[in-house]
Short mmCIF file of C-alpha atoms in Angstrom, two decimals:
data_model
loop_
_atom_site.label_atom_id
_atom_site.label_comp_id
_atom_site.label_asym_id
_atom_site.label_seq_id
_atom_site.Cartn_x
_atom_site.Cartn_y
_atom_site.Cartn_z
CA UNK A 1 100.22 179.90 82.50
CA UNK A 2 100.46 176.36 81.03
CA UNK A 3 103.76 173.72 80.00
CA UNK A 4 104.77 173.40 76.88
CA UNK A 5 103.48 170.81 74.95
CA UNK A 6 105.58 167.53 75.06
CA UNK A 7 106.74 166.73 71.15
CA UNK A 8 109.24 164.05 70.79
CA UNK A 9 109.17 163.72 67.54
CA UNK A 10 110.62 167.14 67.35
CA UNK A 11 113.22 166.34 70.08
CA UNK A 12 114.63 163.86 68.36
CA UNK A 13 114.60 165.33 64.80
CA UNK A 14 117.18 168.52 66.90
CA UNK A 15 119.03 166.78 69.25
CA UNK A 16 121.01 163.23 68.83
CA UNK A 17 119.69 159.92 70.24
CA UNK A 18 121.94 157.93 71.69
CA UNK A 19 121.64 154.00 71.66
CA UNK A 20 122.33 152.92 75.75
CA UNK A 21 122.96 149.27 74.72
CA UNK A 22 123.82 146.87 72.57
CA UNK A 23 123.13 143.07 73.63
CA UNK A 24 126.28 141.18 72.72
CA UNK A 25 125.94 137.99 70.23
CA UNK A 26 128.01 135.53 70.98
CA UNK A 27 127.45 131.41 70.42
CA UNK A 28 126.74 129.02 73.90
CA UNK A 29 129.68 127.32 74.97
CA UNK A 30 128.86 124.05 74.32
CA UNK A 31 127.58 124.43 70.45
CA UNK A 32 131.08 125.03 68.86
CA UNK A 33 132.00 121.43 70.13
CA UNK A 34 129.02 120.38 68.54
CA UNK A 35 129.84 122.04 65.10
CA UNK A 36 133.51 120.36 65.65
CA UNK A 37 131.68 116.71 66.57
CA UNK A 38 129.67 117.19 63.05
CA UNK A 39 132.16 118.44 60.95
CA UNK A 40 134.94 115.68 62.16
CA UNK A 41 136.67 113.74 59.58
CA UNK A 42 134.99 115.57 57.14
CA UNK A 43 136.47 116.43 53.71
CA UNK A 44 136.22 120.15 52.63
CA UNK A 45 135.62 118.54 49.09
CA UNK A 46 132.58 116.34 50.56
CA UNK A 47 129.04 116.64 49.56
CA UNK A 48 127.84 116.29 53.22
CA UNK A 49 129.80 118.37 54.61
CA UNK A 50 129.48 121.29 51.38
CA UNK A 51 125.20 120.37 52.19
CA UNK A 52 125.76 120.85 55.76
CA UNK A 53 127.39 123.75 55.55
CA UNK A 54 124.58 125.31 53.17
CA UNK A 55 121.65 124.47 56.13
CA UNK A 56 123.79 125.92 58.51
CA UNK A 57 124.26 128.79 57.07
CA UNK A 58 120.47 129.55 55.29
CA UNK A 59 119.86 128.44 59.24
CA UNK A 60 121.96 130.82 61.20
CA UNK A 61 120.35 134.02 58.50
CA UNK A 62 116.70 133.53 58.85
CA UNK A 63 117.83 133.63 62.29
CA UNK A 64 120.27 136.23 62.85
CA UNK A 65 117.48 138.06 61.23
CA UNK A 66 114.18 136.95 63.07
CA UNK A 67 116.66 137.47 65.81
CA UNK A 68 117.91 140.85 64.75
CA UNK A 69 113.89 142.13 63.70
CA UNK A 70 112.36 140.69 67.40
CA UNK A 71 115.09 142.48 69.05
CA UNK A 72 114.72 145.93 67.16
CA UNK A 73 111.18 145.75 67.66
CA UNK A 74 111.10 144.65 71.68
CA UNK A 75 113.69 147.00 72.08
CA UNK A 76 112.04 150.45 70.76
CA UNK A 77 108.49 148.96 71.98
CA UNK A 78 110.42 148.49 75.66
CA UNK A 79 111.94 152.28 75.63
CA UNK A 80 109.16 154.06 73.71
CA UNK A 81 106.99 152.96 76.11
CA UNK A 82 108.88 153.62 79.56
CA UNK A 83 109.46 157.32 78.18
CA UNK A 84 106.07 158.05 76.97
CA UNK A 85 105.22 157.25 80.20
CA UNK A 86 107.61 159.06 82.30
CA UNK A 87 107.66 162.03 79.87
CA UNK A 88 104.12 162.68 79.94
CA UNK A 89 103.68 162.46 84.09
CA UNK A 90 106.71 164.88 84.17
CA UNK A 91 105.15 167.14 81.61
CA UNK A 92 101.84 166.21 83.91
CA UNK A 93 103.42 167.42 86.38
CA UNK A 94 105.39 170.30 85.15
CA UNK A 95 101.65 171.36 84.78
CA UNK A 96 100.36 171.01 87.46
CA UNK A 97 103.37 171.61 90.41
CA UNK A 98 106.09 173.97 88.52
CA UNK A 99 103.54 176.15 86.53
CA UNK A 100 101.89 177.01 90.01
CA UNK A 101 104.81 178.50 91.67
CA UNK A 102 104.72 181.93 91.99
CA UNK A 103 106.52 183.80 89.48
CA UNK A 104 109.39 185.18 91.51
CA UNK A 105 110.06 181.59 93.68
CA UNK A 106 111.96 181.51 96.83
CA UNK A 107 115.21 178.45 96.93
CA UNK A 108 112.22 177.19 99.80
CA UNK A 109 109.39 176.87 97.02
CA UNK A 110 111.43 175.67 94.06
CA UNK A 111 112.61 172.85 96.34
CA UNK A 112 109.66 172.11 97.55
CA UNK A 113 108.19 171.45 94.65
CA UNK A 114 111.22 169.45 93.08
CA UNK A 115 110.06 166.97 96.09
CA UNK A 116 106.06 167.14 95.11
CA UNK A 117 107.39 166.05 91.50
CA UNK A 118 109.78 163.46 91.97
CA UNK A 119 107.39 162.10 94.66
CA UNK A 120 105.13 161.46 92.75
CA UNK A 121 107.49 160.39 89.43
CA UNK A 122 107.62 156.70 88.43
CA UNK A 123 110.85 156.63 88.86
CA UNK A 124 112.75 159.80 88.02
CA UNK A 125 114.65 162.55 89.73
CA UNK A 126 113.54 165.82 88.64
CA UNK A 127 115.76 169.72 88.46
CA UNK A 128 113.99 172.67 88.38
CA UNK A 129 116.31 175.66 87.33
CA UNK A 130 114.71 179.63 88.12
CA UNK A 131 116.47 182.42 86.65
CA UNK A 132 116.07 185.67 88.60
CA UNK A 133 115.30 188.87 87.67
CA UNK A 134 119.11 189.55 89.11
CA UNK A 135 120.70 187.36 86.96
CA UNK A 136 121.13 184.77 90.13
CA UNK A 137 119.72 181.05 88.91
CA UNK A 138 117.79 179.30 91.83
CA UNK A 139 117.22 175.55 91.73
CA UNK A 140 115.43 173.19 92.71
CA UNK A 141 116.61 169.21 93.36
CA UNK A 142 114.73 165.91 93.58
CA UNK A 143 114.98 162.19 93.40
CA UNK A 144 117.06 158.91 94.14
CA UNK A 145 119.44 160.00 91.46
CA UNK A 146 120.83 163.63 92.17
CA UNK A 147 122.13 165.51 89.20
CA UNK A 148 123.08 168.78 88.16
CA UNK A 149 123.02 171.53 85.77
CA UNK A 150 126.21 170.53 83.92
CA UNK A 151 124.33 167.11 83.76
CA UNK A 152 122.17 167.76 81.32
CA UNK A 153 123.92 167.96 77.43
CA UNK A 154 124.00 171.40 76.35
CA UNK A 155 122.17 170.43 72.78
CA UNK A 156 119.19 169.34 75.35
CA UNK A 157 119.16 173.05 77.03
CA UNK A 158 119.81 175.10 74.05
CA UNK A 159 116.73 173.50 73.10
CA UNK A 160 114.45 174.03 75.97
CA UNK A 161 115.23 177.39 76.39
CA UNK A 162 114.79 178.33 72.24
CA UNK A 163 111.73 180.39 72.15
CA UNK A 164 109.76 180.09 68.74
CA UNK A 165 107.41 181.71 67.40
CA UNK A 166 103.93 181.13 67.58
CA UNK A 167 101.55 180.00 64.49
CA UNK A 168 98.08 178.58 63.49
CA UNK A 169 100.36 175.62 63.49
CA UNK A 170 102.50 176.04 66.67
CA UNK A 171 100.40 177.15 69.78
CA UNK A 172 103.79 177.18 72.13
CA UNK A 173 106.75 178.68 72.38
CA UNK A 174 108.13 176.42 74.48
CA UNK A 175 108.46 172.79 73.94
CA UNK A 176 109.62 169.51 75.57
CA UNK A 177 112.64 167.89 74.52
CA UNK A 178 114.35 164.65 75.29
CA UNK A 179 117.43 162.68 74.50
CA UNK A 180 119.07 159.67 75.84
CA UNK A 181 122.51 159.23 77.22
CA UNK A 182 125.30 157.38 78.93
CA UNK A 183 126.78 158.73 81.41
CA UNK A 184 129.60 156.21 83.37
CA UNK A 185 128.39 154.08 80.80
CA UNK A 186 124.89 153.85 82.61
CA UNK A 187 121.83 154.87 80.21
CA UNK A 188 119.45 157.49 81.08
CA UNK A 189 116.67 159.41 79.72
CA UNK A 190 117.36 162.72 80.33
CA UNK A 191 113.75 165.25 79.01
CA UNK A 192 113.14 168.84 79.90
CA UNK A 193 110.55 171.95 79.06
CA UNK A 194 109.81 175.38 80.12
CA UNK A 195 106.57 177.27 81.20
CA UNK A 196 105.29 179.53 79.00
CA UNK A 197 105.39 183.05 79.63
CA UNK A 198 108.11 183.07 82.51
CA UNK A 199 108.30 180.16 84.89
CA UNK A 200 111.37 177.79 85.32
CA UNK A 201 112.66 175.17 83.37
CA UNK A 202 112.96 171.51 84.90
CA UNK A 203 114.61 168.42 83.85
CA UNK A 204 113.94 164.87 84.52
CA UNK A 205 116.22 162.32 84.51
CA UNK A 206 115.40 158.85 84.88
CA UNK A 207 117.36 155.96 84.83
CA UNK A 208 117.03 153.23 82.08
CA UNK A 209 118.89 150.08 83.25
CA UNK A 210 115.76 148.04 84.47
CA UNK A 211 115.23 148.26 80.43
CA UNK A 212 118.20 147.38 79.68
CA UNK A 213 118.51 144.10 82.34
CA UNK A 214 115.59 143.05 80.15
CA UNK A 215 116.76 143.73 76.86
CA UNK A 216 119.89 141.94 77.83
CA UNK A 217 117.82 138.81 79.18
CA UNK A 218 116.02 139.32 75.77
CA UNK A 219 119.01 139.51 73.81
CA UNK A 220 120.75 136.03 75.55
CA UNK A 221 117.25 134.59 74.79
CA UNK A 222 117.14 135.28 71.08
CA UNK A 223 120.68 134.13 70.53
CA UNK A 224 120.42 130.75 72.97
CA UNK A 225 117.26 130.63 70.13
CA UNK A 226 120.13 131.04 67.87
CA UNK A 227 122.57 128.55 68.38
CA UNK A 228 119.70 126.53 68.68
CA UNK A 229 118.09 127.25 65.39
CA UNK A 230 121.91 126.83 64.14
CA UNK A 231 122.24 122.95 66.30
CA UNK A 232 118.60 121.62 64.60
CA UNK A 233 119.44 122.96 61.08
CA UNK A 234 122.66 120.93 61.24
CA UNK A 235 120.81 117.78 62.55
CA UNK A 236 118.54 118.26 59.79
CA UNK A 237 121.12 118.82 57.56
CA UNK A 238 123.08 115.43 58.77
CA UNK A 239 119.38 113.72 58.24
CA UNK A 240 118.68 115.11 54.90
CA UNK A 241 122.11 114.31 53.94
CA UNK A 242 121.90 110.92 54.68
CA UNK A 243 118.42 110.21 53.37
CA UNK A 244 119.95 111.49 50.04
CA UNK A 245 123.88 110.37 49.76
CA UNK A 246 122.76 106.75 50.83
CA UNK A 247 120.95 106.24 47.18
CA UNK A 248 124.74 108.06 46.21
CA UNK A 249 126.70 105.62 48.26
CA UNK A 250 125.02 102.64 46.87
CA UNK A 251 125.22 103.88 43.60
CA UNK A 252 129.18 104.64 43.61
CA UNK A 253 129.35 101.33 45.14
CA UNK A 254 127.64 99.70 42.73
CA UNK A 255 130.17 101.11 39.46
CA UNK A 256 133.05 100.28 42.01
CA UNK A 257 131.97 96.95 41.90
CA UNK A 258 130.99 96.95 38.35
CA UNK A 259 134.52 98.33 37.44
CA UNK A 260 136.23 95.37 40.08
CA UNK A 261 134.30 92.62 37.24
CA UNK A 262 131.32 91.88 39.23
CA UNK A 263 129.21 92.69 36.28
CA UNK A 264 125.83 90.98 37.30
CA UNK A 265 125.59 93.37 40.05
CA UNK A 266 122.33 95.73 39.92
CA UNK A 267 120.76 98.43 42.46
CA UNK A 268 117.50 97.79 44.26
CA UNK A 269 114.96 99.92 42.92
CA UNK A 270 112.34 101.96 44.49
CA UNK A 271 110.63 105.12 44.75
CA UNK A 272 109.82 107.36 41.00
CA UNK A 273 112.16 110.29 41.93
CA UNK A 274 115.05 111.14 40.40
CA UNK A 275 117.62 108.67 42.31
CA UNK A 276 115.75 106.00 40.86
CA UNK A 277 115.56 107.04 37.59
CA UNK A 278 119.09 107.31 38.18
CA UNK A 279 119.36 103.30 39.26
CA UNK A 280 117.31 102.37 36.88
CA UNK A 281 119.54 104.02 34.29
CA UNK A 282 122.94 101.74 36.06
CA UNK A 283 121.14 98.46 35.79
CA UNK A 284 119.96 98.92 32.29
CA UNK A 285 124.08 100.04 31.07
CA UNK A 286 124.95 97.11 33.35
CA UNK A 287 123.38 94.30 32.22
CA UNK A 288 124.28 96.13 28.15
CA UNK A 289 127.66 96.17 29.53
CA UNK A 290 127.45 92.22 30.53
CA UNK A 291 126.21 91.59 26.99
CA UNK A 292 128.78 92.83 25.03
CA UNK A 293 131.53 91.92 28.03
CA UNK A 294 129.77 88.45 27.64
CA UNK A 295 129.70 88.94 23.74
CA UNK A 296 133.50 89.91 23.36
CA UNK A 297 134.57 87.10 25.47
CA UNK A 298 133.18 85.01 23.80
CA UNK A 299 134.57 85.69 20.67
CA UNK A 300 138.14 86.15 22.37
CA UNK A 301 137.19 82.93 23.42
CA UNK A 302 136.44 81.34 20.03
CA UNK A 303 139.34 83.26 18.72
CA UNK A 304 141.81 81.90 20.70
CA UNK A 305 140.42 78.21 20.86
CA UNK A 306 140.42 78.38 16.70
CA UNK A 307 144.21 79.77 16.71
CA UNK A 308 145.09 76.77 18.99
CA UNK A 309 142.93 74.30 16.80
CA UNK A 310 144.79 75.91 13.71
CA UNK A 311 147.89 75.50 14.79
CA UNK A 312 147.22 72.01 16.11
CA UNK A 313 146.28 71.42 12.35
CA UNK A 314 148.86 72.98 10.86
CA UNK A 315 152.22 71.06 13.13
CA UNK A 316 151.44 67.90 11.31
CA UNK A 317 151.52 69.11 7.68
CA UNK A 318 154.03 71.15 8.49
CA UNK A 319 156.05 68.23 10.56
CA UNK A 320 156.28 66.23 6.84
CA UNK A 321 156.99 69.63 5.68
CA UNK A 322 160.04 70.38 7.27
CA UNK A 323 162.07 67.27 7.04
CA UNK A 324 160.80 67.51 2.98
CA UNK A 325 162.56 70.80 3.52
CA UNK A 326 165.39 69.40 5.32
CA UNK A 327 166.66 66.49 2.73
CA UNK A 328 166.05 68.89 -0.20
CA UNK A 329 168.44 71.64 1.52
CA UNK A 330 170.83 68.77 2.19
CA UNK A 331 170.67 67.93 -2.13
CA UNK A 332 170.40 71.47 -3.22
CA UNK A 333 174.52 70.88 -4.75
CA UNK A 334 173.12 68.84 -6.73
CA UNK A 335 169.99 70.14 -8.08
CA UNK A 336 169.34 71.68 -11.17
CA UNK A 337 171.09 75.14 -11.19
CA UNK A 338 167.39 76.19 -12.59
CA UNK A 339 165.45 74.56 -9.25
CA UNK A 340 167.96 75.44 -6.68
CA UNK A 341 166.57 78.77 -5.94
CA UNK A 342 162.83 77.80 -6.02
CA UNK A 343 164.33 74.88 -3.45
CA UNK A 344 165.79 77.61 -1.54
CA UNK A 345 162.88 79.61 -0.88
CA UNK A 346 160.55 76.34 -0.43
CA UNK A 347 162.95 75.63 2.40
CA UNK A 348 163.30 79.15 3.93
CA UNK A 349 159.41 79.81 3.93
CA UNK A 350 158.58 76.36 5.41
CA UNK A 351 160.87 77.26 8.85
CA UNK A 352 159.44 80.80 9.08
CA UNK A 353 156.10 79.06 8.71
CA UNK A 354 157.22 76.81 11.54
CA UNK A 355 158.74 79.75 13.48
CA UNK A 356 155.04 81.35 12.89
CA UNK A 357 152.95 77.94 14.29
CA UNK A 358 155.59 78.10 17.36
CA UNK A 359 154.99 81.43 18.60
CA UNK A 360 150.61 81.17 17.69
CA UNK A 361 150.78 77.70 19.95
CA UNK A 362 153.06 79.94 22.55
CA UNK A 363 150.44 82.75 22.61
CA UNK A 364 147.75 80.62 22.78
CA UNK A 365 149.20 79.36 26.05
CA UNK A 366 149.88 82.62 27.92
CA UNK A 367 146.17 83.90 26.59
CA UNK A 368 144.75 80.57 27.94
CA UNK A 369 146.05 80.91 31.02
CA UNK A 370 148.24 76.68 31.27
CA UNK A 371 151.65 78.48 30.06
CA UNK A 372 154.03 76.96 33.16
CA UNK A 373 157.44 77.78 34.54
CA UNK A 374 159.84 75.16 35.16
CA UNK A 375 162.64 77.20 37.98
CA UNK A 376 166.30 75.94 37.77
CA UNK A 377 169.05 77.08 39.27
CA UNK A 378 170.72 78.94 36.19
CA UNK A 379 174.38 80.41 35.60
CA UNK A 380 173.40 83.57 33.92
CA UNK A 381 176.54 84.67 31.84
CA UNK A 382 176.65 80.30 30.39
CA UNK A 383 172.93 80.70 29.39
CA UNK A 384 173.64 83.89 27.71
CA UNK A 385 176.51 82.49 26.24
CA UNK A 386 174.34 79.18 25.05
CA UNK A 387 171.63 81.21 23.41
CA UNK A 388 174.41 83.20 21.39
CA UNK A 389 176.18 79.88 20.23
CA UNK A 390 173.61 78.20 19.15
CA UNK A 391 172.38 80.65 17.16
CA UNK A 392 175.43 81.13 15.38
CA UNK A 393 175.44 84.93 16.78
CA UNK A 394 178.99 84.70 18.53
CA UNK A 395 180.74 87.08 15.36
CA UNK A 396 177.85 89.46 15.80
CA UNK A 397 177.49 90.47 19.80
CA UNK A 398 179.38 91.17 22.30
CA UNK A 399 178.74 89.99 26.16
CA UNK A 400 179.67 92.11 29.17
CA UNK A 401 178.82 89.42 32.16
CA UNK A 402 180.38 88.25 35.08
CA UNK A 403 180.97 84.30 36.02
CA UNK A 404 179.34 83.83 39.17
CA UNK A 405 175.94 85.14 38.77
CA UNK A 406 173.44 82.31 39.43
CA UNK A 407 169.53 83.21 39.28
CA UNK A 408 166.78 81.04 39.77
CA UNK A 409 164.45 80.57 36.74
CA UNK A 410 163.41 78.91 33.96
CA UNK A 411 166.16 79.06 32.00
CA UNK A 412 164.08 77.40 28.51
CA UNK A 413 162.00 80.76 28.82
CA UNK A 414 164.70 82.89 29.41
CA UNK A 415 166.49 81.33 26.19
CA UNK A 416 162.76 82.55 24.23
CA UNK A 417 163.77 85.88 26.03
CA UNK A 418 167.38 86.29 24.60
CA UNK A 419 167.28 85.07 21.44
CA UNK A 420 163.83 87.45 20.59
CA UNK A 421 165.86 90.80 22.05
CA UNK A 422 169.51 89.92 20.62
CA UNK A 423 167.55 88.19 17.29
CA UNK A 424 165.53 91.79 17.23
CA UNK A 425 168.71 93.77 17.96
CA UNK A 426 170.93 91.97 14.95
CA UNK A 427 167.83 92.72 12.51
CA UNK A 428 166.99 96.14 12.97
CA UNK A 429 169.65 97.59 14.44
CA UNK A 430 172.38 96.07 13.44
CA UNK A 431 176.45 94.42 14.39
CA UNK A 432 178.30 94.56 16.87
CA UNK A 433 174.69 93.67 19.38
CA UNK A 434 176.47 94.94 23.19
CA UNK A 435 174.83 91.84 26.12
CA UNK A 436 175.61 93.76 29.58
CA UNK A 437 174.46 91.44 32.35
CA UNK A 438 174.41 92.63 35.81
CA UNK A 439 172.82 92.56 39.99
CA UNK A 440 170.78 95.45 41.18
CA UNK A 441 169.77 94.49 44.69
CA UNK A 442 167.21 91.93 43.94
CA UNK A 443 166.87 92.02 39.99
CA UNK A 444 169.52 90.32 37.59
CA UNK A 445 169.00 93.20 35.20
CA UNK A 446 169.86 92.31 31.26
CA UNK A 447 170.61 95.03 28.82
CA UNK A 448 171.03 94.52 24.98
CA UNK A 449 171.76 97.74 23.11
CA UNK A 450 172.36 97.44 19.09
CA UNK A 451 174.54 100.10 17.28
CA UNK A 452 171.28 100.93 14.65
CA UNK A 453 169.71 104.42 14.18
CA UNK A 454 167.69 103.69 17.09
CA UNK A 455 163.97 103.90 17.40
CA UNK A 456 161.57 107.30 16.54
CA UNK A 457 159.57 108.46 19.40
CA UNK A 458 156.21 107.10 18.52
CA UNK A 459 156.64 103.35 18.05
CA UNK A 460 158.42 102.88 21.36
CA UNK A 461 154.97 102.67 22.89
CA UNK A 462 154.10 99.64 20.86
CA UNK A 463 156.94 97.48 20.50
CA UNK A 464 155.70 95.06 22.47
CA UNK A 465 151.95 94.71 21.20
CA UNK A 466 151.12 91.77 19.00
CA UNK A 467 152.37 91.75 14.28
CA UNK A 468 153.41 95.43 15.00
CA UNK A 469 155.88 96.47 12.37
CA UNK A 470 158.39 99.88 12.15
CA UNK A 471 157.45 99.54 8.55
CA UNK A 472 157.89 102.75 7.67
CA UNK A 473 161.66 103.44 10.10
CA UNK A 474 162.85 100.13 10.05
CA UNK A 475 163.45 97.73 7.30
CA UNK A 476 161.08 95.18 5.81
CA UNK A 477 161.12 92.32 8.10
CA UNK A 478 160.87 88.66 7.35
CA UNK A 479 159.67 88.51 11.17
CA UNK A 480 155.69 87.86 12.35
CA UNK A 481 155.75 90.60 14.87
CA UNK A 482 155.50 87.81 17.82
CA UNK A 483 158.45 87.80 19.14
CA UNK A 484 158.89 90.96 21.43
CA UNK A 485 155.50 90.44 22.67
CA UNK A 486 156.15 86.96 23.43
CA UNK A 487 159.95 87.69 24.98
CA UNK A 488 157.35 90.59 27.15
CA UNK A 489 155.05 87.39 28.10
CA UNK A 490 157.73 85.23 28.99
CA UNK A 491 159.51 87.83 31.69
CA UNK A 492 156.36 88.61 33.18
CA UNK A 493 154.78 85.25 34.21
CA UNK A 494 158.67 85.43 35.36
CA UNK A 495 157.24 88.36 37.95
CA UNK A 496 159.88 90.74 36.04
CA UNK A 497 159.47 93.43 32.95
CA UNK A 498 161.22 95.07 29.52
CA UNK A 499 162.05 98.38 28.58
CA UNK A 500 162.12 99.51 25.41
CA UNK A 501 164.62 103.28 25.03
CA UNK A 502 167.16 104.86 23.07
CA UNK A 503 170.27 105.05 24.41
CA UNK A 504 171.69 108.53 24.63
CA UNK A 505 175.21 107.20 21.92
CA UNK A 506 172.21 106.13 19.47
CA UNK A 507 170.92 102.84 18.97
CA UNK A 508 168.37 100.75 20.51
CA UNK A 509 168.30 99.34 24.65
CA UNK A 510 166.63 97.03 25.30
CA UNK A 511 166.70 96.30 29.00
CA UNK A 512 165.27 92.93 31.08
CA UNK A 513 164.50 92.74 34.59
CA UNK A 514 163.71 89.48 36.26
CA UNK A 515 163.86 88.58 40.00
CA UNK A 516 167.18 87.00 40.78
CA UNK A 517 165.00 83.83 43.00
CA UNK A 518 161.93 83.57 41.26
CA UNK A 519 160.29 81.00 43.47
CA UNK A 520 160.81 83.38 45.84
CA UNK A 521 157.50 85.30 43.79
CA UNK A 522 155.99 82.81 42.11
CA UNK A 523 155.99 79.09 43.12
CA UNK A 524 158.00 76.77 41.74
CA UNK A 525 156.10 74.50 38.12
CA UNK A 526 153.45 76.30 39.00
CA UNK A 527 150.45 77.62 36.10
CA UNK A 528 151.65 81.32 35.45
#
């Protein structure tokens, strides 16, 4: 008699293989803290953080893949080596010892043979089973792990006892089969075969605890290696990000300084890579911008100087023309009726030209930064009344102001603001014009409301622009288009502002807001 050949491939095809263990994968205790420290203070929109995350993901994917493949290959190698050694020795013992038993062995003979097989085996237990002709079963069991027939999976028992037909390709009626099990959570290898010709059936039972411990240690080693690879990739990403982003940060700082007016700032160009090309392009752009701004500043300065010079040159002849016009105006009733209209036109146009020159000179002072504040304590109601009275507007203006409101500001410039706002309301909105004075916290608020159709929405953003006239929406004006602009400039040098809007009941509303004490905002008698 001879033992059936061990055919593991056939066994794996018939029986389900139970994976005895898997190595758990988790990060070392200190690694999350390190990662949190690396990411501390980073915004998710930060390019540096995104580089760190990409590097970490790539490294983690590569490390986990390599560790998983290495663990799987080592696991299969360890288990296959242990399995082949145990099954090969068991098959040899079955051929040498179990096959030598008599046709109807006794229990003592079965036990003695089992002891011999277990004593010479590399750490596995043996169970021999023989079924007598009367149906009774005789057992022989030996080894460190005592087990019985109930511990052998039913599927393995059926496969071992399955008698097959012999053919040219199959020369044995019985074959060796094996299966991995985990009774009570402990991994074991169970193998079995039967002696051809009516001999006993033998089963071997080998613990895989040593192999599991070795593979667990390997799994921990690979996990630690993965964690170190992840940490190394984060540090490498940090270094790479610093190398890549440092030129970008310098470029951002240079652009910020350029935006703040440092047009002569340039980047140091080093290398020949794309970042060096970007720095070179930035320098060329900054140089072109500096030249263009310098040209524009020179032209603007020349234009300001021309306006200032022209205004000063025109003042002398205008003074003479104004004196002559006043004399002609006084004598207009004695002039020929055919000449009187022409004289009236000359007088009005002379005054208009004089106002235009004064406005141009005022604008020039604002642009040159030479406009000055002369502060004084002003009774606002008296100042508004004086402004209206001096221009003979008492019949067309309604004033709502308390007598106890005193503000520290420049009275002459306040008069200019009020004259422009009230005069604009009378020209374009019509009377009655309502002027209200109030105090809101630390601010003086003067509102000028007219009785006209209001200001078109498309005109509102431009009412304070120089030389702007909404001729399509308002009656043609003989003004210069500088009045509201000059009023706004005078408000600004006080630290205040003027807003324009349409009232809920119709009409335009211009609201002037000035500090109650301009001296707290702008010192007395300084360049504004």
